Coordinates of C-alpha atoms and ligand atoms in Angstrom, one line a residue:
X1 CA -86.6 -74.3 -185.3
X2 CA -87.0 -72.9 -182.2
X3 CA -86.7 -69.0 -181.6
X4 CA -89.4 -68.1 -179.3
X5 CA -88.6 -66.5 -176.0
X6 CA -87.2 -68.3 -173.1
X7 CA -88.6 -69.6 -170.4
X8 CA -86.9 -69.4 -166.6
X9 CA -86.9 -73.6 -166.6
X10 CA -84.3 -73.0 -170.3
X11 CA -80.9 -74.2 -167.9
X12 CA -78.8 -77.4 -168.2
X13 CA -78.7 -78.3 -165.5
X14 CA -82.3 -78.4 -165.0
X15 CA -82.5 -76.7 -161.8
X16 CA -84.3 -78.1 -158.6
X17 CA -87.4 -75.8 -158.8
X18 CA -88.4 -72.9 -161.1
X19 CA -91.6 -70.8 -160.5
X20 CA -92.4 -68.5 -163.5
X21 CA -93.9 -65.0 -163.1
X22 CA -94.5 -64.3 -166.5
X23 CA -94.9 -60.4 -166.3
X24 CA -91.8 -59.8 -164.6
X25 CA -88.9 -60.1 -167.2
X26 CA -85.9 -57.9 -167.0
X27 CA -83.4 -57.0 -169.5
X28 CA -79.9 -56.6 -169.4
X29 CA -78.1 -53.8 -171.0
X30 CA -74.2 -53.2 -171.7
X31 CA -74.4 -50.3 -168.7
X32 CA -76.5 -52.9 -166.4
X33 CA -74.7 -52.8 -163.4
X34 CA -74.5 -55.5 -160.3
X35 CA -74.0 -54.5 -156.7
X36 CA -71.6 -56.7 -155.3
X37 CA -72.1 -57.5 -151.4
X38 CA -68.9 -58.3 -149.4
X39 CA -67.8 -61.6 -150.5
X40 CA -69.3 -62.1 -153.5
X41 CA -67.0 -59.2 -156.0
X42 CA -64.8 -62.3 -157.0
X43 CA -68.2 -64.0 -158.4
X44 CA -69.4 -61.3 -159.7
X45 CA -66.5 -60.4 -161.9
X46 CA -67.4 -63.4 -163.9
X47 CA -71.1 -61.9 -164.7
X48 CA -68.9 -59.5 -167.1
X49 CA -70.6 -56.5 -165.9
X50 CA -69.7 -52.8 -164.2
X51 CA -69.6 -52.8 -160.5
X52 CA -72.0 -50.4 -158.7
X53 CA -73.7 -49.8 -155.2
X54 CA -77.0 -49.0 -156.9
X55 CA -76.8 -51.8 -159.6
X56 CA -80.0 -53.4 -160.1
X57 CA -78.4 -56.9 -160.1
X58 CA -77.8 -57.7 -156.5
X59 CA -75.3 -60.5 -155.3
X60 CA -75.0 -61.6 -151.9
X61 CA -74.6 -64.6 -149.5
X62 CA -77.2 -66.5 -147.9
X63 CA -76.1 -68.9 -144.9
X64 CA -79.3 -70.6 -144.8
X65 CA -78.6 -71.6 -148.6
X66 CA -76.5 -75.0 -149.3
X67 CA -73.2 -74.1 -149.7
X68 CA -73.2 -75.0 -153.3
X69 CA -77.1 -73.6 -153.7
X70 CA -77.9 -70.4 -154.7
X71 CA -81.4 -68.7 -155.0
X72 CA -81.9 -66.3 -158.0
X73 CA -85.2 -64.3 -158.5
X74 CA -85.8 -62.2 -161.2
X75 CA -88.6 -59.1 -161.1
X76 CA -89.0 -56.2 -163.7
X77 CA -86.6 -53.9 -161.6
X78 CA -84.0 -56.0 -160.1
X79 CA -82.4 -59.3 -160.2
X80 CA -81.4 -60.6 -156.8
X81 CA -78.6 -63.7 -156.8
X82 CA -77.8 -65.4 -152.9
X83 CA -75.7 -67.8 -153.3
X84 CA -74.9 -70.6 -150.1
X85 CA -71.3 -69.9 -149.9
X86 CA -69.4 -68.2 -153.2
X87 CA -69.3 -71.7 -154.8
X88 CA -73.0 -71.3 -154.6
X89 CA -73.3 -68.3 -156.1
X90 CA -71.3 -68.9 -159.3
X91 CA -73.3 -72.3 -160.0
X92 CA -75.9 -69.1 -159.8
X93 CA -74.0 -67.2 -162.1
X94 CA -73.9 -69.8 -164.6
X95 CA -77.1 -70.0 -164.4
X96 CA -78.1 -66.4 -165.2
X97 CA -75.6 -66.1 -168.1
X98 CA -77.5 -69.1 -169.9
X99 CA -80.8 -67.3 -169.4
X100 CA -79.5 -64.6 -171.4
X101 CA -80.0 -60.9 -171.4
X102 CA -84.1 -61.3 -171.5
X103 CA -84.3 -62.8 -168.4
X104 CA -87.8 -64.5 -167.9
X105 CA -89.6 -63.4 -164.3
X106 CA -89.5 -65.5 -161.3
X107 CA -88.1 -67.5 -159.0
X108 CA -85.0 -70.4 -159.3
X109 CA -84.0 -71.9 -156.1
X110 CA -81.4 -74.9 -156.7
X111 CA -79.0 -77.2 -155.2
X112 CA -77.4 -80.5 -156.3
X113 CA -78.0 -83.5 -156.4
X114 CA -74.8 -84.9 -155.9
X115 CA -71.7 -83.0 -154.6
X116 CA -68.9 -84.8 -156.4
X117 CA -69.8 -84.0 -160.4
X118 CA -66.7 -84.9 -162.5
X119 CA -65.3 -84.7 -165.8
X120 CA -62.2 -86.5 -166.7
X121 CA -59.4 -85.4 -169.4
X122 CA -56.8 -87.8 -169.9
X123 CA -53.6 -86.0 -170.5
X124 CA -51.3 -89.1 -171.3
X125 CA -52.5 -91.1 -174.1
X126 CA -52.4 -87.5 -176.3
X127 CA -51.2 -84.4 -174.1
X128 CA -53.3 -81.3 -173.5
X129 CA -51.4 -77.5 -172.8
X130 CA -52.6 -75.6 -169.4
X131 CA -54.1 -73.1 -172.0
X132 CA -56.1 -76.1 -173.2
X133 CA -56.9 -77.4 -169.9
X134 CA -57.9 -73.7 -168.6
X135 CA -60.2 -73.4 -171.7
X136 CA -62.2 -76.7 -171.3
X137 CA -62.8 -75.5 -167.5
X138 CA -64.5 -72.4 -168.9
X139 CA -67.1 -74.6 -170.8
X140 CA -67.6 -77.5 -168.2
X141 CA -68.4 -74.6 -165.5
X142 CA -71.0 -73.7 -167.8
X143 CA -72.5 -77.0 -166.7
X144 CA -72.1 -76.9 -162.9
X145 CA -69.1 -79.7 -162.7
X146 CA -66.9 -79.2 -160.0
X147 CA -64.5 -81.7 -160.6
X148 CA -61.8 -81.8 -163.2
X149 CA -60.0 -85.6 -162.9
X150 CA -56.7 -85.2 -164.6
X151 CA -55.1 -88.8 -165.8
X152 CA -51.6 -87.7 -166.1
X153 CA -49.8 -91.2 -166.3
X154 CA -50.1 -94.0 -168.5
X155 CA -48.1 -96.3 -170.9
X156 CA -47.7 -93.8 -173.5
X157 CA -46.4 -91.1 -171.1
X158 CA -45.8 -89.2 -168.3
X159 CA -47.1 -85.7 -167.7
X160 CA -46.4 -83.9 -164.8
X161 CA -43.2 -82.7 -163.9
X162 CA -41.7 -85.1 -160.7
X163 CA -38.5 -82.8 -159.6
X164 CA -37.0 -85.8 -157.6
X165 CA -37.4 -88.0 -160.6
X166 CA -36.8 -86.3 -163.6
X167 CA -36.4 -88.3 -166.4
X168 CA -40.3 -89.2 -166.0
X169 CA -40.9 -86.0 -167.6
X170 CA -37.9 -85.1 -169.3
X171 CA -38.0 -89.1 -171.4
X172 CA -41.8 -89.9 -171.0
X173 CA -43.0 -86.6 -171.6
X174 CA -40.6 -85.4 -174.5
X175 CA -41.1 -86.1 -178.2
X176 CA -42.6 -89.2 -179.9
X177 CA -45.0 -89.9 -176.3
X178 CA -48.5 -90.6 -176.7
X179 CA -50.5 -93.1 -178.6
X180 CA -49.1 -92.8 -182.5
X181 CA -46.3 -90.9 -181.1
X182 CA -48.4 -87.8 -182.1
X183 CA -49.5 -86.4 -178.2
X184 CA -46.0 -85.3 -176.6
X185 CA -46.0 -82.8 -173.9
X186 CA -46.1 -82.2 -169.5
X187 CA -47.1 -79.6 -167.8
X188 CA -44.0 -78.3 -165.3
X189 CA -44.5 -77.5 -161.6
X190 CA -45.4 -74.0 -162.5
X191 CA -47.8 -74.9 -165.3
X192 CA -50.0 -77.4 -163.0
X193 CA -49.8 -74.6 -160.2
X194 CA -51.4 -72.5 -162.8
X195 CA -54.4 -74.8 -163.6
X196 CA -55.2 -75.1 -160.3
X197 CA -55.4 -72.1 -160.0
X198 CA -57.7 -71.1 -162.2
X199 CA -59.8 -74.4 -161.3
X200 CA -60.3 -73.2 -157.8
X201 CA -61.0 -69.6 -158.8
X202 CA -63.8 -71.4 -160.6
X203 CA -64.5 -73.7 -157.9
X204 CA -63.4 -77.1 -159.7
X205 CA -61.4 -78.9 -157.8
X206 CA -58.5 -80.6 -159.4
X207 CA -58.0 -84.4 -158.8
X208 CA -54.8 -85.6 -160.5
X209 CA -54.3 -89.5 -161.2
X210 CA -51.1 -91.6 -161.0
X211 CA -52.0 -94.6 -162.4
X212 CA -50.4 -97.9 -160.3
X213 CA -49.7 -100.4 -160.2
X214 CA -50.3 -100.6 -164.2
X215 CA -50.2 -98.5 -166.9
X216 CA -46.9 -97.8 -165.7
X217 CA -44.7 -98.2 -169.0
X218 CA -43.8 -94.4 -169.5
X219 CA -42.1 -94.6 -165.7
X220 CA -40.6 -97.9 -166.3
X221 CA -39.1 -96.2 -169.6
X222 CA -37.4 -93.1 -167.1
X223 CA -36.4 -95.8 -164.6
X224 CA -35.4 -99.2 -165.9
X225 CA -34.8 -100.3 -161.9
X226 CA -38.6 -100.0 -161.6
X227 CA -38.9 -103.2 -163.7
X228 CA -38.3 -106.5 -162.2
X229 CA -35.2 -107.4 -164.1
X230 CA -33.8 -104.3 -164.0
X231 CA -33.6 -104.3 -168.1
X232 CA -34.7 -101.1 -169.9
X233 CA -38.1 -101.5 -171.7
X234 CA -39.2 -100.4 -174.7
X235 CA -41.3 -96.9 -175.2
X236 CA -44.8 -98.1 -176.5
X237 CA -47.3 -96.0 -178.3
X238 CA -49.9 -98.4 -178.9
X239 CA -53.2 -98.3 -177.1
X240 CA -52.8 -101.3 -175.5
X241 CA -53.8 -102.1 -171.9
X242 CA -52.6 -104.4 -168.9
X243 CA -48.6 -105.4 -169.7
X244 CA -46.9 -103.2 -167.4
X245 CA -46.5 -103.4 -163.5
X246 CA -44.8 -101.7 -160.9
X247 CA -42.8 -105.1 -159.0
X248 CA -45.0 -105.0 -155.2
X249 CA -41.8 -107.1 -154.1
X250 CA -39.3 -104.3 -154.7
X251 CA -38.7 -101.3 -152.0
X252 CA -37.8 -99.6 -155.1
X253 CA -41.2 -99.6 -155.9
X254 CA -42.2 -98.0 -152.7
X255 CA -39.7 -95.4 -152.2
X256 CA -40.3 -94.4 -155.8
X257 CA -44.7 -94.3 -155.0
X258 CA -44.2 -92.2 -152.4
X259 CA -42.2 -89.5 -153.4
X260 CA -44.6 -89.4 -156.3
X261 CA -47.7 -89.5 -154.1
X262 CA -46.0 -86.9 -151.8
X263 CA -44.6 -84.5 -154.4
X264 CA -48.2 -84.3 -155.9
X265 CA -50.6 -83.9 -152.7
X266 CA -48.4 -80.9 -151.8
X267 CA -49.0 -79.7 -155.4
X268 CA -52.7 -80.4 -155.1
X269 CA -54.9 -78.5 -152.6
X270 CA -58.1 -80.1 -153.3
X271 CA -58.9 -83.5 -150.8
X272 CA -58.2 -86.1 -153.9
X273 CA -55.8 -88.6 -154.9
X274 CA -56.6 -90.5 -157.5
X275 CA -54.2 -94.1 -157.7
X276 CA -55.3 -95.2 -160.6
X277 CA -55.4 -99.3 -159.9
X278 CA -57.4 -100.2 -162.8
X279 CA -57.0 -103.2 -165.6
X280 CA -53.3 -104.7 -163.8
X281 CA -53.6 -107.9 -166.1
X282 CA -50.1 -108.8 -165.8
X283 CA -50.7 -108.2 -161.7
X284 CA -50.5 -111.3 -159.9
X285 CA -53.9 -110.6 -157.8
X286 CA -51.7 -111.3 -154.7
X287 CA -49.4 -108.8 -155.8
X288 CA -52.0 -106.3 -156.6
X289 CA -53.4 -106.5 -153.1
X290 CA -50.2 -106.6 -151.3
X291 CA -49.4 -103.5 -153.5
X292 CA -52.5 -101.5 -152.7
X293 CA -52.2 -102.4 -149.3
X294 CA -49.4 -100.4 -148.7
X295 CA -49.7 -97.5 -151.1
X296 CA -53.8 -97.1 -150.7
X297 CA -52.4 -95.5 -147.5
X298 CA -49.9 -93.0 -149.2
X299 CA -52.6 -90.3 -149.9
X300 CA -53.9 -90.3 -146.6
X301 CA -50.5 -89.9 -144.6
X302 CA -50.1 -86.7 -146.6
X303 CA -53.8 -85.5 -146.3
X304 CA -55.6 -86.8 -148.8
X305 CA -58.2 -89.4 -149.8
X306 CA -57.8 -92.1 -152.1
X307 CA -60.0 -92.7 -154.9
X308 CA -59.0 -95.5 -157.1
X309 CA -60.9 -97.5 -160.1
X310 CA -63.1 -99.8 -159.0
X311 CA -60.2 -102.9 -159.3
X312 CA -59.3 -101.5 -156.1
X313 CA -62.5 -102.8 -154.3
X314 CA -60.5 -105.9 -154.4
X315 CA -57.9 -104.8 -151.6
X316 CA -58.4 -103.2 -148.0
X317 CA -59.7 -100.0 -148.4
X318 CA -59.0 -97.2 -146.0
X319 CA -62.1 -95.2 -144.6
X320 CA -62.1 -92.4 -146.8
X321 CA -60.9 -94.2 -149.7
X322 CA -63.2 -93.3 -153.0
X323 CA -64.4 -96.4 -155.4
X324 CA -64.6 -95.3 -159.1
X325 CA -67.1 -97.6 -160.7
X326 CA -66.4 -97.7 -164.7
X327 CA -66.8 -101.3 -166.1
X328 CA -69.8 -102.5 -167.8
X329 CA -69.7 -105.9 -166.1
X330 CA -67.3 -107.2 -163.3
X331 CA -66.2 -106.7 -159.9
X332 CA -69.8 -105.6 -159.0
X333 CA -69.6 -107.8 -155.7
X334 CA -66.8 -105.9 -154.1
X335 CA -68.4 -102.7 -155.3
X336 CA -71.5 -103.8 -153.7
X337 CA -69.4 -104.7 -150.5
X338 CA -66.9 -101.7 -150.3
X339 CA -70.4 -99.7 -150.3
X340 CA -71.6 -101.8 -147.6
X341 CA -68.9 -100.8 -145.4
X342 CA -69.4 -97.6 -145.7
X343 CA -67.0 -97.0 -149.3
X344 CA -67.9 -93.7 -151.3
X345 CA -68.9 -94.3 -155.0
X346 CA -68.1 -92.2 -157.9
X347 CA -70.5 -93.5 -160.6
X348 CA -68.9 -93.9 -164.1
X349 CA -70.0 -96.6 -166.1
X350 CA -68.3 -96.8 -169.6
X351 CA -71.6 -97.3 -171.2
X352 CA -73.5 -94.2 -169.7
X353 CA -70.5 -91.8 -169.3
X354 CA -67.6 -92.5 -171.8
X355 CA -67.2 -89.4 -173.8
X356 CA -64.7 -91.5 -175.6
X357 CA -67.1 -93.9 -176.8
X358 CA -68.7 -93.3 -180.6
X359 CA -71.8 -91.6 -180.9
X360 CA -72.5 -94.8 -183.1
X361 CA -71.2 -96.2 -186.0
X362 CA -71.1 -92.9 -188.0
X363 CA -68.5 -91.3 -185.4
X364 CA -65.0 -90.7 -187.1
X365 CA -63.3 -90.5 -183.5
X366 CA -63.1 -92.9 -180.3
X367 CA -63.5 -96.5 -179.3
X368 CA -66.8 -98.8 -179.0
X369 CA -65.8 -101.5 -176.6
X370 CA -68.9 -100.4 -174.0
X371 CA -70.9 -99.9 -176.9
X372 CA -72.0 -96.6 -178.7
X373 CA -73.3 -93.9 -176.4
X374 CA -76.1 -91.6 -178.0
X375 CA -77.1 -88.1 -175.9
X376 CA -80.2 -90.2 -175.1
X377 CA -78.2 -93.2 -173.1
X378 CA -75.6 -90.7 -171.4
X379 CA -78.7 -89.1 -170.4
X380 CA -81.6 -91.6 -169.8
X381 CA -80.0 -93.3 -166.4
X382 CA -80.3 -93.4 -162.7
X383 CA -76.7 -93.2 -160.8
X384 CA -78.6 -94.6 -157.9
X385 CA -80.2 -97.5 -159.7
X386 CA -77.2 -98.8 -161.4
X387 CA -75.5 -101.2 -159.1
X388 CA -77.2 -103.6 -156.7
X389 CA -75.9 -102.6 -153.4
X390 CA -74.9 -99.5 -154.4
X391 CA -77.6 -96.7 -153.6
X392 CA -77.7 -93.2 -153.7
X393 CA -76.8 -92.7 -149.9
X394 CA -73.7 -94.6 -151.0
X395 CA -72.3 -92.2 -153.8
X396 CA -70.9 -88.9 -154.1
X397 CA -71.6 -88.5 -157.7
X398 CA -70.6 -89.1 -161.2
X399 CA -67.9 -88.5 -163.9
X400 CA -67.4 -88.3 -167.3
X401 CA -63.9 -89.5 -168.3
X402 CA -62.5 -88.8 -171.7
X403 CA -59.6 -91.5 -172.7
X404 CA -57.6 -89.8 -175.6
X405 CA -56.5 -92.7 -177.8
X406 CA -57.9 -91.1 -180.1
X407 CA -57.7 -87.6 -179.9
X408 CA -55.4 -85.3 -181.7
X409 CA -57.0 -82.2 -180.9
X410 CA -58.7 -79.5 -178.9
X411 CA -61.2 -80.1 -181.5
X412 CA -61.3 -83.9 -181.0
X413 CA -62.2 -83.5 -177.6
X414 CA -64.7 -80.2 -178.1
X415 CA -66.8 -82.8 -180.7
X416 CA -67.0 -86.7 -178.0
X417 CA -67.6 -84.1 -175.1
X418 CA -70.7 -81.8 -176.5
X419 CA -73.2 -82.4 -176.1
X420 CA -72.6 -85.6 -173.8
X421 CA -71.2 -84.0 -171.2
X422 CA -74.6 -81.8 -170.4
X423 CA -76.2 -84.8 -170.2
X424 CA -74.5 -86.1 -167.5
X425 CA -74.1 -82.8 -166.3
X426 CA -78.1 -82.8 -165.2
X427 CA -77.6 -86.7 -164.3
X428 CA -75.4 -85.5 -161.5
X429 CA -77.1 -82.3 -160.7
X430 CA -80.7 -82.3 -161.1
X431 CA -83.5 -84.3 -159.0
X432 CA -84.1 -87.5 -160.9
X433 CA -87.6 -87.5 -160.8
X434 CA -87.8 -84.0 -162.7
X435 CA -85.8 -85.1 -165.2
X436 CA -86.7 -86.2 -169.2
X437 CA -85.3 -86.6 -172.3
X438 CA -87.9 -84.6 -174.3
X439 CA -87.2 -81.7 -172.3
X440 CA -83.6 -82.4 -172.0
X441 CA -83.1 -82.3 -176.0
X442 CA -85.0 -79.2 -176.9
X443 CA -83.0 -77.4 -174.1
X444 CA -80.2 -78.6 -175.2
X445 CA -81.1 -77.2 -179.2
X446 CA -80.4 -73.6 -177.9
X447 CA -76.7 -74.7 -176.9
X448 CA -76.2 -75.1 -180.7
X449 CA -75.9 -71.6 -182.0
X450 CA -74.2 -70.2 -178.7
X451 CA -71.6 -72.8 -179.4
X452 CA -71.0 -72.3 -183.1
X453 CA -71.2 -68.4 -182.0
X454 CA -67.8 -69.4 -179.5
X455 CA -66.3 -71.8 -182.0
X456 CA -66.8 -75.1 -179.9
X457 CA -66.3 -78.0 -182.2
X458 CA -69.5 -80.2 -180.5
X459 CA -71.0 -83.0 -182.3
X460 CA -74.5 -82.0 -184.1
X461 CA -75.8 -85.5 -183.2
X462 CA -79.3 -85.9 -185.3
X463 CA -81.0 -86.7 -182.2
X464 CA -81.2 -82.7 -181.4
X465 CA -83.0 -80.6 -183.1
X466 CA -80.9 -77.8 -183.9
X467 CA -81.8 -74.5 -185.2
X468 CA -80.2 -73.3 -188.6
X469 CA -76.1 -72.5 -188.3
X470 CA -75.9 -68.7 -187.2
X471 CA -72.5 -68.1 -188.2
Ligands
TNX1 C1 -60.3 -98.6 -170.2 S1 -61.5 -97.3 -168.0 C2 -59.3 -97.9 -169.4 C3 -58.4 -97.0 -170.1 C4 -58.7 -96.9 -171.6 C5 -60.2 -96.9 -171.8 C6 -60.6 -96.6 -173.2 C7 -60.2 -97.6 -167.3 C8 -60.2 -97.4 -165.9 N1 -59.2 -98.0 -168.1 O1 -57.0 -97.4 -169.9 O2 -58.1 -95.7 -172.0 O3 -60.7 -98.1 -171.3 O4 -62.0 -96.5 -173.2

């Protein structure tokens, strides 16, 4: 049990540096008011509280900040938030709401570590509504991530809205989709539209994934002519991998990638597009390079980068094109050597950041194929010290994903994501040589009763100690 008062270092993410001043604590009252300088009254709007030019809570911007860095000092009369840009501030914000309304004196300046800081939901395998993906934004910005990596294609089903091919959706999308046949759903143009939205008013920035040349079922399911033959194929709601492949010998193929890649980088204003490329057993290999040579371009000729699974270390890779490292063991070479020329690495090893791996053997939900991942192993790990070759100067940061063979529920994922995800959540942010697990785990025991308080279904894993339930 834990209920004495908090201290200013009581954040996940731990922040960059914290200096105390023990007699200057300041309390926030319902009439507390913030005064808003220009630029910062969007941010400020998510502290909750009345708007005032003498409010005691000052907000403002701070050029010689980082952009996402913010500085926040608290004294007995006043709390005083700069932020680097308005990104900045609201990592600030987030911040000052987890402190509470006793906030402890003294000074928090802070920055990331890493710039890219993902978490992945993945919408095919069992779909998720935009009101479902809007409210799992609200808790991962609690966290500081600033990526949301939406896997919206797969075997089981298609789930974005394509207007120039519309039976992806309107078949692949519609009842009886997903694994068991229990996950149907897509979200329309004007549904996606509205998830970015509300990302980027949160600064996350949405990276959507069609996944190519495999995992391509659902689409081959709308489109027979994408198979080689021709010959309709079955739906499949099994959570097997690596049967299906778009034909690289077909301009059918092409024509169809690119009105896809097209239609979703104008729908997409963040710089990502995520191609997927991952576990293409039935690929020929010369096939799967001949493939990515001509569609790892696509994102590119309409603005974007590229970020692929780490398969896709196997082909040519365009400058900007973003590696995505998730297997245990295998393909570390070209990893190593897409890194060496100058490749971008998202860090997201299976066995350090799968949410949908088991807690251990207890856990009624997910898969165990990397392995069971406690809190302690999602958080006891060094991005930069996971793959020879493959140093911190060469990655721009680290994801969660969250496969949903297994899910059936907003409560599924609430319970494989917390309290992993705040684990890697301070992987990605925090300096690595400030961080440990002792102090990790007893910050993390005060998450327990604000989550019960808001309903979130997180796993009470026994290596926490929790205070007693509140409600
Ligand atoms: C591997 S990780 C996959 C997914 C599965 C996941 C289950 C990766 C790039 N591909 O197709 O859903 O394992 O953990």
């Amino acid at each position: 049990m834990r209920a004495q008062t908090k201290q200013l270092s009581d954040v996940i993410p731990l922040p960059a540096s914290v200096r105390p001043v023990p007699a200057a604590n300041f309390t926030i009252t319902p009439g507390t008011a913030v005064n808003a300088a220009p630029g910062t009254t969007g941010v400020a709007a998510h502290l909750g509280l009345p708007l005032a030019a003498d409010g005691p809570i000052r907000l403002r911007l701070d050029e010689a900040l980082p952009a996402e860095g913010y500085r926040l000092e608290i004294a007995a009369d006043s709390v005083t938030l700069s932020g680097g840009s308005p990104q900045g501030l609201f990592w600030g914000v987030q911040t000052l709401r987890q402190l509470g309304d006793e906030l402890p004196g003294g000074v928090i300046e802070d920055e990331p570590r890493f710039s890219y800081r993902g978490a992945m939901l993945d919408l095919a395998r069992h779909f998720f509504t935009a009101a479902e993906i809007k409210a799992h934004i609200d808790l991962l910005v609690q966290f500081k991530i600033n990526h949301l990596h939406l896997h919206l294609t797969d075997d089981q089903g298609w789930r974005l809205e394509i207007p120039a091919w519309p039976r992806l959706t309107e078949v692949s999308g519609g009842a009886g989709t997903g694994v068991d046949g229990s996950g149907p759903g897509f979200l329309t143009l004007a549904e996606y539209a509205d998830v970015v939205a509300y990302a980027t008013d949160r600064f996350v920035t949405v990276v959507p994934e069609i996944d190519m040349p495999g995992h391509v079922n659902a689409a081959q399911v709308a489109y027979p002519e994408l198979t080689a033959d021709g010959q309709p194929v079955a739906p499949r709601t099994d959570a097997e991998v690596g049967y299906s492949s778009l034909v690289a010998g077909m301009e059918e193929t092409y024509a169809f990638v690119e009105d896809v890649i097209r239609t979703v980088a104008d729908l997409t204003p963040g710089p990502y597009l995520h191609i997927g490329g991952d576990e293409c057993l039935s690929t020929p290999p010369e096939d799967y390079r001949t493939f990515l040579t001509r569609v790892l371009p696509l994102p590119g000729k309409y603005g974007k980068r590229a970020i692929g699974w780490h398969e896709i270390a196997a082909a040519e890779l365009p400058e900007t094109a973003v590696v995505q490292y998730w297997r245990i063991e295998g393909d570390e070479p070209n990893v190593a050597r897409a890194a060496a020329a100058g490749r971008q690495i998202i860090m997201a090893p299976a066995d350090r950041t799968y949410l949908d791996m088991k807690y251990d053997a207890d856990t009624r939900l997910g898969l165990d194929w990397a392995g069971h991942l406690s809190v302690e192993r999602a958080y006891d790990w060094d991005p930069a010290d996971r793959l020879p070759g493959v140093d911190e100067k060469s990655l721009i940061g680290v994801e969660a994903p969250l496969w949903s063979e297994t899910l059936r529920s907003v409560a599924d994922v609430q319970y494989l994501t917390f309290p992993r995800l705040p684990a890697v959540a301070e992987v990605a942010w925090s300096p690595q040589g400030s961080r440990d697990w002792e102090s990790f785990r007893a910050r993390l025991a005060a998450f327990g009763p604000r989550w019960d308080a808001a309903g979130v279904a997180y796993h009470r894993s026994p290596e926490i100690d929790w205070p007693g339930r509140t409600v």
